[in-house]
Amino acid sequence: MPDTPFIDIRHAAKSFGSLEVLKDINLQVQKGQIVAIIGPSGSGKSTLLRAINELDPLTSGEVWLEGVQVNKKLSHSQYEKHVNQVRQDIGMVFQHFNLFPHLTVRGNITLAPKLLKGISTEEANRLAEEQLAKVGLSEKIDAYPSQLSGGQKQRVAIARALAMKPKVMLFDEATSALDPELVEEVNLVMKQLAQEHMTMIIVTHEMGFAQDVCDRVLFMDQGVVVEEGPPDVIFRNPENERTRNFLRKHLAAQK
Amino acid sequence: MDIDLILRVYPFFIEAAWVTIQLSVLTTILGLACGALGAAARMSRLAVFRWIGAAYVSVFRGTPALIQVFILYFGGPQIGIQLDSFAAGTIALGVNIGAYMTETIRGAIVSVDKGQTEASRTLGMSRWKTMRYVILPQAMRMMIRPLGVNINALIKGTALVAPISVVELTYTAQRFIGSTYKPFEMFLLAGLLYMVIIYVAGQGIAWLDRRARIT
């Protein structure tokens, strides 16, 4: 076990005006760990995830990745440089895919590596082919996002994030917008990443997936981590009343 | 209707139409430049620029273009700006339509889904790269038609330089009415030529729009 956690979130707090959405959250993730964050909507789980790459900066508290503080207080131009750098190490996958509709699948995957890592077009193309093979979409390399199904779009979005060779992947309800029959293909890709020991933080509504894949589960409600532990404990034998209520309602809704 | 008269004066109208086309093209170019700058100012991180952009839009959209033309052409010499009527007309109309184009361009840019910016920034792309490679290519497609509406208005608006004696279509019609007393024929001829110019411009814009959609 390394002494310093790979990802270290200390006393994270965030408020919008008088509304506190995160209250003193601490989260440590080790390299290769897979953490699921579950909880009702409005619990702050997406906000916490989006704080990790400064998409929704914290009001107070610190976020560290591999000994580097992500949310450093810097002058505007230095801050911009700094976040542009650290974000390259933090891949993110969104609920609504957010593929670039004016670019082909290849263009989507190669845009950032070409611009930010200065790699040649041939290298970028190889990278795109490699990542697409990984998500099983090699034949779609020249398609536009509008020609893909939801599940395919999300797999391309994952390939796009992986092309930057991130140290950690953040998934923000990556399957919530998908038709039920398309969820599995995305889950499979995520499971494969898990097998490759990618460090992942996954905000999800899919308890089955969280149980199968994750090392740890956090249950959040009203801006605090109510309970956390191994999936077996959280899903089978949660201590907290709020966790039990949430899981009961959730499972009832899924039936 | 005096067809003979129309056939006699018609070459002068063609010449005037050419002036109207030149005015329209130059005004469009100047308007697009002002619009791009205005939109950049309106969306700047710095409040001063946002304020300047907002002031520009409200002043030039909030006063008649004719007054703006008059201020520059008649009022200009009083403060040391001496321009011939064509230059004064082009500049006044260009800056005026630029205020409308500012809002058109800004509108198209802000209408690009926020998720696009988030996805791009998350990959580590800077604000500028995000704008250049992700937002603008999408916004450009969306602004072609509304800019076409601005250009349509601008072409008709070129008639506003007739009072400062730019020899364009409206001025030419008025001049010939003075000597022929046939306002119906003269204005009809001018109107027809405006329609041709606007039709061609409209086709050009529709073509651009179609082309932008395919890719």
Coordinates of C-alpha atoms in Angstrom, one line a residue:
Chain A
M1 CA 0.0 0.0 0.0
P2 CA 1.5 3.4 -0.9
D3 CA 1.5 6.0 1.8
T4 CA 0.0 8.8 -0.1
P5 CA -3.3 8.1 -1.9
F6 CA -3.5 8.4 -5.7
I7 CA -6.4 10.7 -5.4
D8 CA -6.9 12.6 -2.2
I9 CA -9.9 14.9 -1.6
R10 CA -9.6 16.8 1.7
H11 CA -12.4 18.7 3.4
A12 CA -14.2 19.3 0.1
A13 CA -17.0 21.8 0.4
K14 CA -19.0 23.6 -2.1
S15 CA -21.9 26.0 -2.0
F16 CA -24.0 27.8 -4.5
G17 CA -25.0 30.9 -2.6
S18 CA -26.6 29.7 0.6
L19 CA -27.1 26.2 -0.7
E20 CA -24.4 23.8 0.5
V21 CA -24.1 20.9 -2.0
L22 CA -20.9 19.4 -0.6
K23 CA -20.1 19.4 3.1
D24 CA -16.6 18.5 4.3
I25 CA -16.0 15.5 2.2
N26 CA -12.9 13.4 2.4
L27 CA -12.1 10.7 -0.1
Q28 CA -8.9 8.8 -0.8
V29 CA -8.6 6.5 -3.7
Q30 CA -5.6 4.3 -4.3
K31 CA -4.0 3.6 -7.7
G32 CA -6.0 1.0 -9.5
Q33 CA -9.0 1.3 -7.2
I34 CA -12.5 1.6 -8.5
V35 CA -14.9 3.6 -6.5
A36 CA -18.6 4.0 -7.1
I37 CA -20.6 6.9 -5.8
I38 CA -24.3 6.3 -5.4
G39 CA -27.0 8.4 -3.9
P40 CA -30.3 10.2 -4.7
S41 CA -30.3 13.0 -7.3
G42 CA -29.2 16.2 -5.7
S43 CA -27.0 14.4 -3.2
G44 CA -23.9 16.1 -4.6
K45 CA -22.3 13.0 -6.2
S46 CA -21.9 14.6 -9.7
T47 CA -20.7 17.8 -8.1
L48 CA -18.0 15.9 -6.2
L49 CA -16.9 14.1 -9.4
R50 CA -16.8 17.4 -11.4
A51 CA -14.7 19.0 -8.6
I52 CA -12.0 16.4 -9.2
N53 CA -11.1 17.9 -12.6
E54 CA -12.1 21.5 -11.7
L55 CA -15.2 21.5 -13.9
D56 CA -17.1 22.6 -10.8
P57 CA -14.4 24.1 -8.5
L58 CA -14.8 23.6 -4.8
T59 CA -15.5 26.5 -2.5
S60 CA -13.0 25.1 0.0
G61 CA -10.9 22.0 0.5
E62 CA -8.3 20.4 -1.6
V63 CA -8.1 17.9 -4.5
W64 CA -4.8 16.1 -5.0
L65 CA -3.8 13.8 -7.8
E66 CA -0.5 11.9 -7.4
G67 CA 0.9 14.5 -5.1
V68 CA -0.1 17.4 -7.3
Q69 CA -2.8 19.7 -6.0
V70 CA -5.4 20.0 -8.8
N71 CA -7.3 23.1 -7.4
K72 CA -4.3 25.3 -6.6
K73 CA -5.0 28.9 -6.1
L74 CA -3.1 30.7 -8.8
S75 CA -3.3 33.8 -10.9
H76 CA -5.8 33.4 -13.8
S77 CA -3.3 32.7 -16.5
Q78 CA -1.2 30.3 -14.4
Y79 CA -4.4 28.6 -13.2
E80 CA -5.5 28.0 -16.8
K81 CA -2.1 26.5 -17.7
H82 CA -2.2 24.4 -14.6
V83 CA -5.7 22.9 -15.1
N84 CA -5.1 22.4 -18.8
Q85 CA -2.1 20.3 -17.8
V86 CA -3.7 18.2 -15.0
R87 CA -6.9 17.7 -16.9
Q88 CA -4.9 15.7 -19.5
D89 CA -4.4 13.1 -16.7
I90 CA -8.1 13.0 -15.7
G91 CA -10.4 11.4 -18.3
M92 CA -14.1 12.1 -18.0
V93 CA -17.1 10.5 -19.5
F94 CA -20.4 12.3 -19.5
Q95 CA -24.0 11.2 -19.3
H96 CA -24.8 12.8 -22.6
F97 CA -21.6 11.7 -24.4
N98 CA -20.7 15.2 -25.6
L99 CA -19.1 14.0 -28.7
F100 CA -18.1 16.7 -31.2
P101 CA -20.8 16.4 -33.8
H102 CA -18.8 18.2 -36.5
L103 CA -15.9 15.7 -36.4
T104 CA -15.8 12.1 -37.3
V105 CA -15.1 9.4 -34.7
R106 CA -11.4 9.6 -35.7
G107 CA -11.5 13.4 -35.4
N108 CA -13.1 13.2 -32.0
I109 CA -10.4 10.9 -30.7
T110 CA -7.4 12.6 -32.3
L111 CA -8.3 16.3 -31.8
A112 CA -6.9 16.7 -28.3
P113 CA -3.8 14.4 -28.6
K114 CA -2.8 16.2 -31.8
L115 CA -3.3 19.6 -30.4
L116 CA -1.9 19.0 -26.9
K117 CA 0.7 16.3 -27.3
G118 CA 2.0 17.4 -30.6
I119 CA 1.8 14.0 -32.1
S120 CA 1.8 13.5 -35.9
T121 CA -1.3 12.6 -37.9
E122 CA -0.1 9.1 -38.5
E123 CA 0.6 8.6 -34.8
A124 CA -2.8 10.1 -33.9
N125 CA -4.5 7.8 -36.4
R126 CA -2.8 4.8 -34.9
L127 CA -3.9 5.9 -31.5
A128 CA -7.5 6.3 -32.7
E129 CA -7.4 2.8 -34.2
E130 CA -5.9 1.3 -31.1
Q131 CA -8.5 3.0 -28.8
L132 CA -11.4 2.1 -31.1
A133 CA -10.4 -1.5 -31.2
K134 CA -10.4 -1.5 -27.5
V135 CA -14.0 -0.4 -27.4
G136 CA -14.9 -2.6 -30.3
L137 CA -15.8 0.1 -32.8
S138 CA -12.9 -0.1 -35.4
E139 CA -15.4 -0.1 -38.3
K140 CA -16.9 3.2 -37.2
I141 CA -13.7 5.3 -37.5
D142 CA -15.0 7.4 -40.3
A143 CA -18.5 7.7 -39.1
Y144 CA -20.0 10.9 -37.6
P145 CA -21.5 10.8 -34.1
S146 CA -25.0 11.3 -35.6
Q147 CA -24.6 7.9 -37.3
L148 CA -24.0 6.1 -34.1
S149 CA -26.3 4.6 -31.5
G150 CA -26.2 5.9 -27.9
G151 CA -24.1 3.0 -26.7
Q152 CA -21.7 3.4 -29.6
K153 CA -21.4 7.1 -28.9
Q154 CA -20.5 6.5 -25.3
R155 CA -17.9 3.9 -26.3
V156 CA -16.4 6.5 -28.6
A157 CA -16.4 9.0 -25.8
I158 CA -14.6 6.5 -23.6
A159 CA -12.0 6.0 -26.4
R160 CA -11.6 9.7 -26.8
A161 CA -10.9 10.1 -23.1
L162 CA -8.5 7.1 -23.1
A163 CA -6.5 8.5 -26.0
M164 CA -5.1 11.1 -23.7
K165 CA -3.7 8.3 -21.6
P166 CA -5.2 9.5 -18.4
K167 CA -4.2 8.3 -14.9
V168 CA -7.8 8.2 -13.7
M169 CA -11.2 8.0 -15.4
L170 CA -14.3 9.7 -14.1
F171 CA -17.7 8.4 -15.2
D172 CA -20.6 10.7 -14.6
E173 CA -23.7 8.5 -15.0
A174 CA -22.3 7.2 -18.2
T175 CA -25.2 4.8 -18.9
S176 CA -28.1 6.9 -17.5
A177 CA -29.1 8.3 -20.9
L178 CA -28.9 5.0 -22.7
D179 CA -31.8 2.7 -23.7
P180 CA -31.7 -0.3 -21.4
E181 CA -30.5 -2.7 -24.1
L182 CA -27.5 -0.5 -24.8
V183 CA -26.3 -0.3 -21.2
E184 CA -24.5 -3.6 -21.3
E185 CA -22.1 -2.8 -24.1
V186 CA -20.8 0.3 -22.2
N187 CA -20.6 -1.6 -19.0
L188 CA -18.5 -4.2 -20.7
V189 CA -16.0 -1.6 -21.8
M190 CA -15.9 -0.3 -18.2
K191 CA -15.3 -3.7 -16.9
Q192 CA -12.5 -4.3 -19.3
L193 CA -10.9 -1.0 -18.0
A194 CA -11.3 -2.3 -14.5
Q195 CA -9.4 -5.5 -15.4
E196 CA -6.6 -3.3 -16.7
H197 CA -6.5 -1.7 -13.3
M198 CA -7.5 1.7 -14.5
T199 CA -8.3 4.0 -11.5
M200 CA -11.9 4.9 -11.8
I201 CA -14.5 6.9 -10.0
I202 CA -17.9 6.1 -11.1
V203 CA -21.1 8.0 -10.3
T204 CA -23.9 5.6 -11.1
H205 CA -27.5 4.5 -10.6
E206 CA -26.6 1.0 -11.5
M207 CA -26.3 -0.9 -8.3
G208 CA -25.7 -4.2 -10.0
F209 CA -22.7 -2.8 -11.9
A210 CA -21.3 -1.1 -8.8
Q211 CA -21.6 -4.3 -6.9
D212 CA -19.8 -6.3 -9.6
V213 CA -17.0 -4.0 -10.5
C214 CA -16.2 -1.7 -7.7
D215 CA -13.8 -2.0 -4.8
R216 CA -15.6 0.6 -2.7
V217 CA -19.0 2.2 -2.7
L218 CA -19.8 5.6 -1.3
F219 CA -23.3 6.5 -0.5
M220 CA -23.9 10.2 -0.5
D221 CA -27.0 12.2 0.6
Q222 CA -27.5 15.9 1.0
G223 CA -23.9 16.7 0.4
V224 CA -22.3 14.3 2.8
V225 CA -20.9 10.8 2.6
V226 CA -23.4 8.9 4.7
E227 CA -21.7 5.6 4.5
E228 CA -18.8 3.9 2.6
G229 CA -17.4 0.5 2.4
P230 CA -17.0 -2.6 0.2
P231 CA -19.9 -3.3 -2.1
D232 CA -20.9 -6.4 -0.2
V233 CA -21.4 -4.4 3.0
I234 CA -23.1 -1.4 1.4
F235 CA -25.5 -3.4 -0.7
R236 CA -26.2 -6.4 1.6
N237 CA -25.8 -5.0 5.0
P238 CA -25.8 -1.2 5.2
E239 CA -25.5 0.3 8.7
N240 CA -27.2 3.6 8.0
E241 CA -30.9 4.0 7.8
R242 CA -30.7 6.5 4.9
T243 CA -28.6 4.0 2.9
R244 CA -31.2 1.3 3.6
N245 CA -34.0 3.5 2.5
F246 CA -32.3 4.6 -0.6
L247 CA -31.4 1.1 -1.7
R248 CA -34.9 -0.2 -0.9
K249 CA -36.6 2.5 -3.0
H250 CA -34.0 2.1 -5.7
L251 CA -34.4 -1.6 -6.0
A252 CA -38.2 -1.3 -5.9
A253 CA -38.1 1.2 -8.7
Q254 CA -35.9 -1.1 -10.8
K255 CA -38.4 -4.0 -10.6
Chain B
M1 CA -46.6 52.6 -67.9
D2 CA -43.9 54.3 -69.9
I3 CA -41.9 51.4 -71.3
D4 CA -39.9 53.6 -73.6
L5 CA -38.8 55.7 -70.7
I6 CA -37.8 52.7 -68.7
L7 CA -35.7 51.4 -71.6
R8 CA -34.0 54.8 -71.9
V9 CA -33.0 55.3 -68.2
Y10 CA -32.3 51.6 -67.5
P11 CA -28.5 51.7 -68.1
F12 CA -28.2 54.4 -65.4
F13 CA -30.1 52.1 -63.0
I14 CA -27.8 49.2 -63.8
E15 CA -24.8 51.5 -62.9
A16 CA -26.6 52.5 -59.7
A17 CA -27.3 48.9 -58.9
W18 CA -23.6 48.2 -59.2
V19 CA -23.0 50.9 -56.6
T20 CA -25.7 49.3 -54.4
I21 CA -23.9 45.9 -54.7
Q22 CA -20.6 47.5 -53.8
L23 CA -22.1 49.2 -50.8
S24 CA -23.7 45.9 -49.8
V25 CA -20.5 43.8 -50.1
L26 CA -18.4 46.4 -48.2
T27 CA -21.0 46.9 -45.5
T28 CA -21.2 43.1 -45.1
I29 CA -17.5 42.8 -44.7
L30 CA -17.3 45.7 -42.2
G31 CA -20.4 44.4 -40.4
L32 CA -18.9 40.9 -40.0
A33 CA -15.7 42.3 -38.7
C34 CA -17.6 44.6 -36.2
G35 CA -19.9 41.7 -35.3
A36 CA -17.0 39.3 -34.6
L37 CA -15.2 41.9 -32.5
G38 CA -18.5 42.9 -30.8
A39 CA -19.3 39.2 -30.0
A40 CA -15.8 38.7 -28.6
A41 CA -16.2 41.7 -26.4
R42 CA -19.7 40.7 -25.3
M43 CA -18.3 37.3 -24.2
S44 CA -15.0 38.5 -22.8
R45 CA -13.9 37.5 -19.3
L46 CA -13.2 41.1 -18.6
A47 CA -16.1 43.3 -17.5
V48 CA -14.8 46.4 -19.3
F49 CA -15.0 44.6 -22.7
R50 CA -18.4 43.2 -21.9
W51 CA -19.6 46.7 -21.1
I52 CA -18.1 48.2 -24.3
G53 CA -19.7 45.4 -26.3
A54 CA -23.1 45.9 -24.7
A55 CA -22.9 49.7 -25.1
Y56 CA -22.0 49.3 -28.8
V57 CA -25.0 47.0 -29.4
S58 CA -27.5 49.2 -27.5
V59 CA -26.3 52.5 -29.1
F60 CA -26.3 51.3 -32.7
R61 CA -29.5 49.2 -32.5
G62 CA -31.2 51.8 -30.4
T63 CA -30.9 54.7 -32.8
P64 CA -32.1 55.0 -36.5
A65 CA -29.4 54.0 -39.0
L66 CA -30.3 57.1 -40.9
I67 CA -29.3 59.3 -38.0
Q68 CA -26.0 57.4 -37.7
V69 CA -25.4 58.1 -41.4
F70 CA -26.2 61.8 -41.0
I71 CA -24.0 62.1 -37.9
L72 CA -21.0 60.7 -39.7
Y73 CA -21.5 62.5 -43.0
F74 CA -22.8 65.9 -41.9
G75 CA -21.6 66.0 -38.3
G76 CA -18.2 64.4 -39.0
P77 CA -16.5 67.5 -40.5
Q78 CA -17.4 69.4 -37.4
I79 CA -15.2 67.1 -35.3
G80 CA -12.5 66.7 -38.0
I81 CA -13.8 63.6 -39.8
Q82 CA -14.1 64.4 -43.5
L83 CA -15.3 61.5 -45.6
D84 CA -16.9 61.4 -49.1
S85 CA -20.5 60.2 -49.1
F86 CA -19.7 56.7 -50.2
A87 CA -17.1 56.1 -47.5
A88 CA -19.3 57.7 -44.8
G89 CA -22.3 55.7 -45.9
T90 CA -20.4 52.4 -46.0
I91 CA -18.8 53.0 -42.6
A92 CA -22.0 54.1 -40.9
L93 CA -24.0 51.2 -42.3
G94 CA -21.3 48.7 -41.6
V95 CA -20.9 49.7 -38.0
N96 CA -24.7 49.8 -37.7
I97 CA -25.3 46.2 -39.1
G98 CA -22.3 45.1 -37.0
A99 CA -24.3 45.7 -33.9
Y100 CA -27.0 43.3 -35.1
M101 CA -24.4 40.8 -36.3
T102 CA -22.8 41.0 -32.9
E103 CA -25.9 39.5 -31.4
T104 CA -26.3 37.0 -34.2
I105 CA -22.8 35.7 -33.8
R106 CA -22.9 35.7 -30.0
G107 CA -26.3 33.9 -30.1
A108 CA -24.9 31.2 -32.3
I109 CA -21.9 30.7 -30.1
V110 CA -23.9 30.5 -26.9
S111 CA -26.4 28.1 -28.5
V112 CA -23.7 25.4 -28.8
D113 CA -24.3 22.9 -26.0
K114 CA -22.4 23.6 -22.8
G115 CA -21.4 19.9 -22.8
Q116 CA -19.2 20.6 -25.8
T117 CA -17.1 23.1 -23.9
E118 CA -17.0 20.7 -20.9
A119 CA -15.9 17.8 -23.0
S120 CA -13.2 19.9 -24.7
R121 CA -11.9 21.5 -21.5
T122 CA -11.9 18.1 -19.7
L123 CA -9.5 16.8 -22.3
G124 CA -7.1 19.6 -21.3
M125 CA -7.9 22.0 -24.2
S126 CA -7.5 25.7 -23.4
R127 CA -10.4 28.2 -23.7
W128 CA -9.0 29.4 -27.0
K129 CA -8.5 25.9 -28.5
T130 CA -11.9 24.9 -27.4
M131 CA -13.4 28.0 -29.1
R132 CA -11.3 27.5 -32.2
Y133 CA -11.7 23.8 -32.8
V134 CA -14.9 22.8 -31.0
I135 CA -17.3 25.7 -30.6
L136 CA -16.7 28.0 -33.6
P137 CA -17.0 25.2 -36.2
Q138 CA -20.4 24.4 -34.8
A139 CA -21.5 28.0 -34.3
M140 CA -20.5 29.0 -37.8
R141 CA -23.0 26.6 -39.3
M142 CA -25.7 27.9 -37.0
M143 CA -25.0 31.5 -37.8
I144 CA -25.2 31.3 -41.6
R145 CA -29.0 31.7 -41.8
P146 CA -29.4 34.4 -39.2
L147 CA -26.5 36.3 -40.7
G148 CA -28.4 36.0 -44.0
V149 CA -31.3 37.8 -42.4
N150 CA -28.9 40.6 -41.3
I151 CA -27.5 40.8 -44.8
N152 CA -31.0 40.9 -46.3
A153 CA -31.8 43.9 -44.0
L154 CA -28.5 45.5 -44.8
I155 CA -29.0 45.4 -48.6
K156 CA -32.4 47.1 -48.2
G157 CA -30.8 49.5 -45.7
T158 CA -28.3 50.7 -48.3
A159 CA -31.2 53.0 -49.5
L160 CA -30.4 55.1 -46.4
V161 CA -27.4 56.6 -48.1
A162 CA -29.5 58.2 -50.8
P163 CA -30.1 61.3 -48.7
I164 CA -26.3 61.9 -48.6
S165 CA -26.1 61.7 -52.4
V166 CA -24.5 58.3 -53.0
V167 CA -25.6 57.5 -56.5
E168 CA -27.1 54.2 -55.7
L169 CA -30.5 52.8 -56.7
T170 CA -32.8 54.9 -54.5
Y171 CA -30.9 58.1 -55.2
T172 CA -31.0 57.4 -59.0
A173 CA -34.7 56.7 -58.9
Q174 CA -35.3 60.0 -57.1
R175 CA -33.1 61.9 -59.5
F176 CA -34.9 60.6 -62.6
I177 CA -38.3 61.4 -61.0
G178 CA -37.1 65.0 -60.7
S179 CA -36.7 65.2 -64.5
T180 CA -39.4 62.8 -65.8
Y181 CA -42.2 63.1 -63.2
K182 CA -42.7 59.3 -63.4
P183 CA -42.3 58.1 -59.8
F184 CA -44.2 54.8 -60.5
E185 CA -41.9 53.6 -63.2
M186 CA -38.7 54.8 -61.5
F187 CA -39.4 53.3 -58.1
L188 CA -40.7 50.1 -59.7
L189 CA -37.4 49.8 -61.7
A190 CA -35.4 50.4 -58.5
G191 CA -37.5 48.0 -56.6
L192 CA -37.0 45.3 -59.2
L193 CA -33.3 45.6 -59.2
Y194 CA -33.2 45.5 -55.4
M195 CA -35.2 42.3 -55.6
V196 CA -32.7 40.7 -58.0
I197 CA -29.8 41.6 -55.8
I198 CA -31.5 40.3 -52.7
Y199 CA -32.6 37.1 -54.5
V200 CA -29.0 36.4 -55.6
A201 CA -27.6 37.1 -52.1
G202 CA -30.3 34.8 -50.6
Q203 CA -29.4 32.0 -53.0
G204 CA -25.7 32.4 -52.1
I205 CA -26.5 32.2 -48.4
A206 CA -28.8 29.2 -48.9
W207 CA -26.0 27.5 -50.8
L208 CA -23.5 28.2 -48.0
D209 CA -25.9 26.8 -45.5
R210 CA -26.5 23.6 -47.4
R211 CA -22.8 23.1 -47.9
A212 CA -22.1 23.6 -44.2
R213 CA -24.8 21.0 -43.3
I214 CA -23.4 18.2 -45.4
T215 CA -20.0 18.0 -43.8

